[in-house]
Every structure is written in structure tokens, then in C-alpha cells.
PDB file of C-alpha atoms in Angstrom:
ATOM      1  CA  MET U   1      -7.566   3.572  -6.213  1.00  0.00           C
ATOM      2  CA  GLY U   2     -10.843   4.193  -4.476  1.00  0.00           C
ATOM      3  CA  MET U   3     -11.197   5.580  -1.002  1.00  0.00           C
ATOM      4  CA  PRO U   4      -8.074   7.505   0.075  1.00  0.00           C
ATOM      5  CA  LEU U   5      -7.723   5.687   3.420  1.00  0.00           C
ATOM      6  CA  ILE U   6      -4.555   4.440   5.069  1.00  0.00           C
ATOM      7  CA  THR U   7      -3.499   2.966   8.388  1.00  0.00           C
ATOM      8  CA  ARG U   8      -1.086   4.952  10.549  1.00  0.00           C
ATOM      9  CA  GLN U   9       1.649   2.339   9.904  1.00  0.00           C
ATOM     10  CA  GLY U  10       1.109   2.619   6.151  1.00  0.00           C
ATOM     11  CA  TYR U  11       1.248   6.413   6.277  1.00  0.00           C
ATOM     12  CA  GLU U  12       4.511   6.334   8.227  1.00  0.00           C
ATOM     13  CA  LYS U  13       5.979   3.860   5.722  1.00  0.00           C
ATOM     14  CA  LEU U  14       5.144   6.165   2.795  1.00  0.00           C
ATOM     15  CA  LYS U  15       6.587   9.172   4.653  1.00  0.00           C
ATOM     16  CA  THR U  16       9.782   7.206   5.317  1.00  0.00           C
ATOM     17  CA  GLU U  17      10.017   6.257   1.638  1.00  0.00           C
ATOM     18  CA  LEU U  18       9.551   9.891   0.577  1.00  0.00           C
ATOM     19  CA  ASP U  19      12.210  11.059   3.029  1.00  0.00           C
ATOM     20  CA  HIS U  20      14.651   8.359   1.846  1.00  0.00           C
ATOM     21  CA  LEU U  21      14.090   9.227  -1.818  1.00  0.00           C
ATOM     22  CA  TRP U  22      14.532  12.962  -1.190  1.00  0.00           C
ATOM     23  CA  ARG U  23      17.466  12.866   1.236  1.00  0.00           C
ATOM     24  CA  VAL U  24      19.427   9.775   0.145  1.00  0.00           C
ATOM     25  CA  GLU U  25      18.644   8.385  -3.315  1.00  0.00           C
ATOM     26  CA  ARG U  26      18.056  11.619  -5.217  1.00  0.00           C
ATOM     27  CA  PRO U  27      21.331  13.285  -4.100  1.00  0.00           C
ATOM     28  CA  GLU U  28      23.309  10.122  -4.939  1.00  0.00           C
ATOM     29  CA  VAL U  29      21.816   9.843  -8.416  1.00  0.00           C
ATOM     30  CA  THR U  30      22.252  13.574  -9.014  1.00  0.00           C
ATOM     31  CA  LYS U  31      25.980  13.188  -8.254  1.00  0.00           C
ATOM     32  CA  MET U  32      26.172  10.296 -10.725  1.00  0.00           C
ATOM     33  CA  VAL U  33      24.433  12.354 -13.441  1.00  0.00           C
ATOM     34  CA  THR U  34      26.821  15.249 -12.846  1.00  0.00           C
ATOM     35  CA  TRP U  35      29.846  12.943 -12.971  1.00  0.00           C
ATOM     36  CA  ALA U  36      28.635  11.189 -16.137  1.00  0.00           C
ATOM     37  CA  ALA U  37      27.853  14.521 -17.819  1.00  0.00           C
ATOM     38  CA  SER U  38      31.402  15.713 -17.144  1.00  0.00           C
ATOM     39  CA  LEU U  39      32.773  12.832 -19.231  1.00  0.00           C
ATOM     40  CA  GLY U  40      31.729  14.440 -22.486  1.00  0.00           C
ATOM     41  CA  ASP U  41      29.392  13.221 -25.233  1.00  0.00           C
ATOM     42  CA  ARG U  42      26.106  12.501 -23.484  1.00  0.00           C
ATOM     43  CA  SER U  43      24.415  10.818 -26.455  1.00  0.00           C
ATOM     44  CA  GLU U  44      26.668   7.744 -26.188  1.00  0.00           C
ATOM     45  CA  ASN U  45      27.216   7.858 -22.431  1.00  0.00           C
ATOM     46  CA  ALA U  46      25.339   4.916 -20.912  1.00  0.00           C
ATOM     47  CA  ASP U  47      26.038   6.037 -17.325  1.00  0.00           C
ATOM     48  CA  TYR U  48      24.549   9.448 -18.041  1.00  0.00           C
ATOM     49  CA  GLN U  49      21.462   8.077 -19.799  1.00  0.00           C
ATOM     50  CA  TYR U  50      20.810   5.396 -17.161  1.00  0.00           C
ATOM     51  CA  ASN U  51      21.166   7.754 -14.210  1.00  0.00           C
ATOM     52  CA  LYS U  52      19.143  10.491 -15.899  1.00  0.00           C
ATOM     53  CA  LYS U  53      16.315   7.958 -16.394  1.00  0.00           C
ATOM     54  CA  LYS U  54      16.648   6.834 -12.779  1.00  0.00           C
ATOM     55  CA  LEU U  55      16.483  10.466 -11.620  1.00  0.00           C
ATOM     56  CA  ARG U  56      13.244  10.978 -13.589  1.00  0.00           C
ATOM     57  CA  GLU U  57      11.750   7.864 -11.948  1.00  0.00           C
ATOM     58  CA  ILE U  58      12.748   9.091  -8.480  1.00  0.00           C
ATOM     59  CA  ASP U  59      11.293  12.543  -9.177  1.00  0.00           C
ATOM     60  CA  ARG U  60       8.055  10.998 -10.446  1.00  0.00           C
ATOM     61  CA  ARG U  61       7.731   8.864  -7.293  1.00  0.00           C
ATOM     62  CA  ILE U  62       8.496  11.880  -5.071  1.00  0.00           C
ATOM     63  CA  ARG U  63       5.774  13.945  -6.774  1.00  0.00           C
ATOM     64  CA  TYR U  64       3.303  11.071  -6.441  1.00  0.00           C
ATOM     65  CA  LEU U  65       4.068  10.525  -2.752  1.00  0.00           C
ATOM     66  CA  GLN U  66       3.841  14.238  -1.946  1.00  0.00           C
ATOM     67  CA  LYS U  67       0.408  14.512  -3.565  1.00  0.00           C
ATOM     68  CA  ARG U  68      -0.827  11.203  -2.205  1.00  0.00           C
ATOM     69  CA  LEU U  69       0.252  11.855   1.385  1.00  0.00           C
ATOM     70  CA  ASP U  70      -1.694  15.135   1.306  1.00  0.00           C
ATOM     71  CA  SER U  71      -4.872  13.395   0.134  1.00  0.00           C
ATOM     72  CA  LEU U  72      -4.822  10.335   2.417  1.00  0.00           C
ATOM     73  CA  LYS U  73      -6.988  10.019   5.509  1.00  0.00           C
ATOM     74  CA  ILE U  74      -5.373   8.124   8.387  1.00  0.00           C
ATOM     75  CA  VAL U  75      -7.769   5.695  10.049  1.00  0.00           C
ATOM     76  CA  ASP U  76      -6.810   4.672  13.570  1.00  0.00           C
ATOM     77  CA  TYR U  77      -8.271   1.853  15.629  1.00  0.00           C
ATOM     78  CA  HIS U  78     -11.310   2.755  17.714  1.00  0.00           C
ATOM     79  CA  PRO U  79     -12.752   0.546  20.507  1.00  0.00           C
ATOM     80  CA  ASP U  80     -16.198   0.676  18.836  1.00  0.00           C
ATOM     81  CA  GLN U  81     -14.778  -1.588  16.107  1.00  0.00           C
ATOM     82  CA  ILE U  82     -14.430  -4.609  18.401  1.00  0.00           C
ATOM     83  CA  GLY U  83     -16.334  -7.611  17.112  1.00  0.00           C
ATOM     84  CA  LYS U  84     -16.929  -6.310  13.581  1.00  0.00           C
ATOM     85  CA  VAL U  85     -14.846  -6.085  10.431  1.00  0.00           C
ATOM     86  CA  PHE U  86     -13.785  -2.534   9.594  1.00  0.00           C
ATOM     87  CA  PHE U  87     -10.799  -0.850   7.990  1.00  0.00           C
ATOM     88  CA  GLY U  88      -7.527  -2.065   9.534  1.00  0.00           C
ATOM     89  CA  ALA U  89      -8.917  -5.394  10.759  1.00  0.00           C
ATOM     90  CA  TRP U  90      -7.013  -8.668  10.595  1.00  0.00           C
ATOM     91  CA  VAL U  91      -9.584 -11.210   9.424  1.00  0.00           C
ATOM     92  CA  GLU U  92      -9.491 -14.981   9.163  1.00  0.00           C
ATOM     93  CA  ILE U  93     -12.085 -16.511   6.856  1.00  0.00           C
ATOM     94  CA  GLN U  94     -12.909 -20.034   5.737  1.00  0.00           C
ATOM     95  CA  ASN U  95     -14.998 -21.512   2.938  1.00  0.00           C
ATOM     96  CA  ASP U  96     -17.042 -24.725   2.802  1.00  0.00           C
ATOM     97  CA  ALA U  97     -14.042 -26.646   1.415  1.00  0.00           C
ATOM     98  CA  GLY U  98     -12.051 -25.798   4.545  1.00  0.00           C
ATOM     99  CA  GLU U  99      -9.718 -23.355   2.784  1.00  0.00           C
ATOM    100  CA  LYS U 100      -8.613 -20.580   5.145  1.00  0.00           C
ATOM    101  CA  LYS U 101      -7.315 -17.101   4.431  1.00  0.00           C
ATOM    102  CA  HIS U 102      -5.859 -14.578   6.854  1.00  0.00           C
ATOM    103  CA  PHE U 103      -5.322 -10.946   5.828  1.00  0.00           C
ATOM    104  CA  ARG U 104      -5.611  -7.318   6.858  1.00  0.00           C
ATOM    105  CA  ILE U 105      -7.973  -4.840   5.217  1.00  0.00           C
ATOM    106  CA  VAL U 106      -5.982  -1.712   4.368  1.00  0.00           C
ATOM    107  CA  GLY U 107      -5.803   1.147   1.866  1.00  0.00           C
ATOM    108  CA  TYR U 108      -4.698   0.804  -1.737  1.00  0.00           C
ATOM    109  CA  ASP U 109      -1.232   2.255  -1.076  1.00  0.00           C
ATOM    110  CA  GLU U 110      -0.418  -0.456   1.487  1.00  0.00           C
ATOM    111  CA  ILE U 111      -1.111  -3.641  -0.479  1.00  0.00           C
ATOM    112  CA  PHE U 112       2.094  -3.685  -2.522  1.00  0.00           C
ATOM    113  CA  ASP U 113       4.845  -6.071  -1.395  1.00  0.00           C
ATOM    114  CA  ARG U 114       2.445  -7.727   1.073  1.00  0.00           C
ATOM    115  CA  ASN U 115       0.566 -10.962   0.371  1.00  0.00           C
ATOM    116  CA  ASP U 116      -1.381 -10.697   3.610  1.00  0.00           C
ATOM    117  CA  TYR U 117      -2.957  -7.280   2.922  1.00  0.00           C
ATOM    118  CA  ILE U 118      -6.008  -6.603   0.733  1.00  0.00           C
ATOM    119  CA  SER U 119      -7.433  -3.288  -0.396  1.00  0.00           C
ATOM    120  CA  VAL U 120     -10.573  -1.997   1.272  1.00  0.00           C
ATOM    121  CA  ASP U 121     -11.843  -1.494  -2.289  1.00  0.00           C
ATOM    122  CA  SER U 122     -11.556  -5.180  -3.225  1.00  0.00           C
ATOM    123  CA  PRO U 123     -14.694  -7.317  -3.593  1.00  0.00           C
ATOM    124  CA  MET U 124     -13.574  -9.501  -0.667  1.00  0.00           C
ATOM    125  CA  ALA U 125     -13.102  -6.565   1.703  1.00  0.00           C
ATOM    126  CA  ARG U 126     -16.346  -4.917   0.659  1.00  0.00           C
ATOM    127  CA  SER U 127     -18.294  -8.112   1.334  1.00  0.00           C
ATOM    128  CA  LEU U 128     -16.672  -8.507   4.762  1.00  0.00           C
ATOM    129  CA  LEU U 129     -17.202  -4.974   6.087  1.00  0.00           C
ATOM    130  CA  LYS U 130     -19.444  -4.860   9.186  1.00  0.00           C
ATOM    131  CA  LYS U 131     -19.528  -8.667   9.462  1.00  0.00           C
ATOM    132  CA  GLN U 132     -19.022 -10.438  12.796  1.00  0.00           C
ATOM    133  CA  VAL U 133     -17.475 -13.772  13.737  1.00  0.00           C
ATOM    134  CA  ASP U 134     -19.484 -16.691  12.256  1.00  0.00           C
ATOM    135  CA  ASP U 135     -21.199 -14.387   9.733  1.00  0.00           C
ATOM    136  CA  GLU U 136     -21.410 -15.454   6.110  1.00  0.00           C
ATOM    137  CA  ALA U 137     -19.947 -13.204   3.412  1.00  0.00           C
ATOM    138  CA  VAL U 138     -20.870 -13.733  -0.219  1.00  0.00           C
ATOM    139  CA  VAL U 139     -18.135 -12.392  -2.488  1.00  0.00           C
ATOM    140  CA  LYS U 140     -19.142 -11.496  -6.023  1.00  0.00           C
ATOM    141  CA  THR U 141     -16.274 -11.644  -8.534  1.00  0.00           C
ATOM    142  CA  GLU U 142     -15.947 -12.078 -12.278  1.00  0.00           C
ATOM    143  CA  ALA U 143     -15.492 -15.817 -11.636  1.00  0.00           C
ATOM    144  CA  GLY U 144     -18.817 -16.041  -9.784  1.00  0.00           C
ATOM    145  CA  LEU U 145     -20.153 -16.008  -6.235  1.00  0.00           C
ATOM    146  CA  PHE U 146     -18.091 -17.391  -3.360  1.00  0.00           C
ATOM    147  CA  THR U 147     -19.193 -17.901   0.229  1.00  0.00           C
ATOM    148  CA  TRP U 148     -16.797 -17.346   3.139  1.00  0.00           C
ATOM    149  CA  TYR U 149     -17.342 -17.487   6.887  1.00  0.00           C
ATOM    150  CA  VAL U 150     -15.638 -15.147   9.352  1.00  0.00           C
ATOM    151  CA  ASN U 151     -13.537 -17.112  11.880  1.00  0.00           C
ATOM    152  CA  SER U 152     -11.791 -14.287  13.716  1.00  0.00           C
ATOM    153  CA  ILE U 153     -11.365 -10.516  13.773  1.00  0.00           C
ATOM    154  CA  GLU U 154      -8.434  -8.711  15.388  1.00  0.00           C
ATOM    155  CA  TYR U 155      -7.109  -5.161  15.428  1.00  0.00           C
ATOM    156  CA  GLU U 156      -3.664  -3.703  16.009  1.00  0.00           C
ATOM    157  CA  LYS U 157      -4.038  -1.265  18.858  1.00  0.00           C
TER     158      LYS U 157
END
């Protein structure tokens, strides 16, 4: 987790998750823990132990989201970005073998559950920043050097 940047859409998604955890999931699980605890011996009560563990996981995620949302910097589109690759850009690239990739450069917190998003901290994103259409980007990874060419750059406005 490098630069604490996030798109506005990503920030809103995290806020929605936090709100859902706090207002919906946590109260439901708390009720289940209370019900299971009322049944008696907690050491052999699988419902109690499972829901208590789930409650700890929810609380851990809530604490993380609260801290993370406070530290993130929202980066909105700016017209000066047109024609160059910056944070939030949708980029299509191609290599010499004709293989194409299409993805959006976003913050670390946005890449999960999305195959078409990459972190701004990744080697690919770092090599593409400030490039223009038809520019060559050399990506240095543990597997070696790879050359990609920028086909298109788009922004959500």
C-alpha cells in the first residue's frame, strides 16, 4: 500500500461498505451472539463461537475502513489530464506480439474484486504514467523487461 490515493467512485464504495457493516451486518451478528450466549455453555456452542469470530472480523474491517478513509486522498478528473496517462485513466496497451490489455489505474483499495483495475503503485502503472498515445512503456518486473505501446487513454468525467 503505497500512495494513499483513491478515485471518487472507490471512496464512495468504501464508505458504503463501512455504512453497511456498521448499520446492517454488525447489529445482525450481535443479535446472533446474544441469542447463542443465552443458550448456556459457550465453550461448546458452535453458534456462539462462529458469530463471535464473525463479529471480531466485522469490527476489524470497520476499524480499518475508518482509519483508511481518513487517510485517503480523493483524486478527481481534471481537463489537464487529457492525452496523458495519470491516476484514474482507462488505458489500452499492446505489445509486439499483438497482446492487448485494457485497465484503469486506481488506488490500492480499489483493485480487489476487479480484474480490470491495477494499482498506481504497480510496475505497469508506474511505467505508464505521463505517457501519451503511441508512446512506448518499458515495464521492469522480476521476470524481466517488457515493452508495451499505449493505444488509447480515456477518463471517466
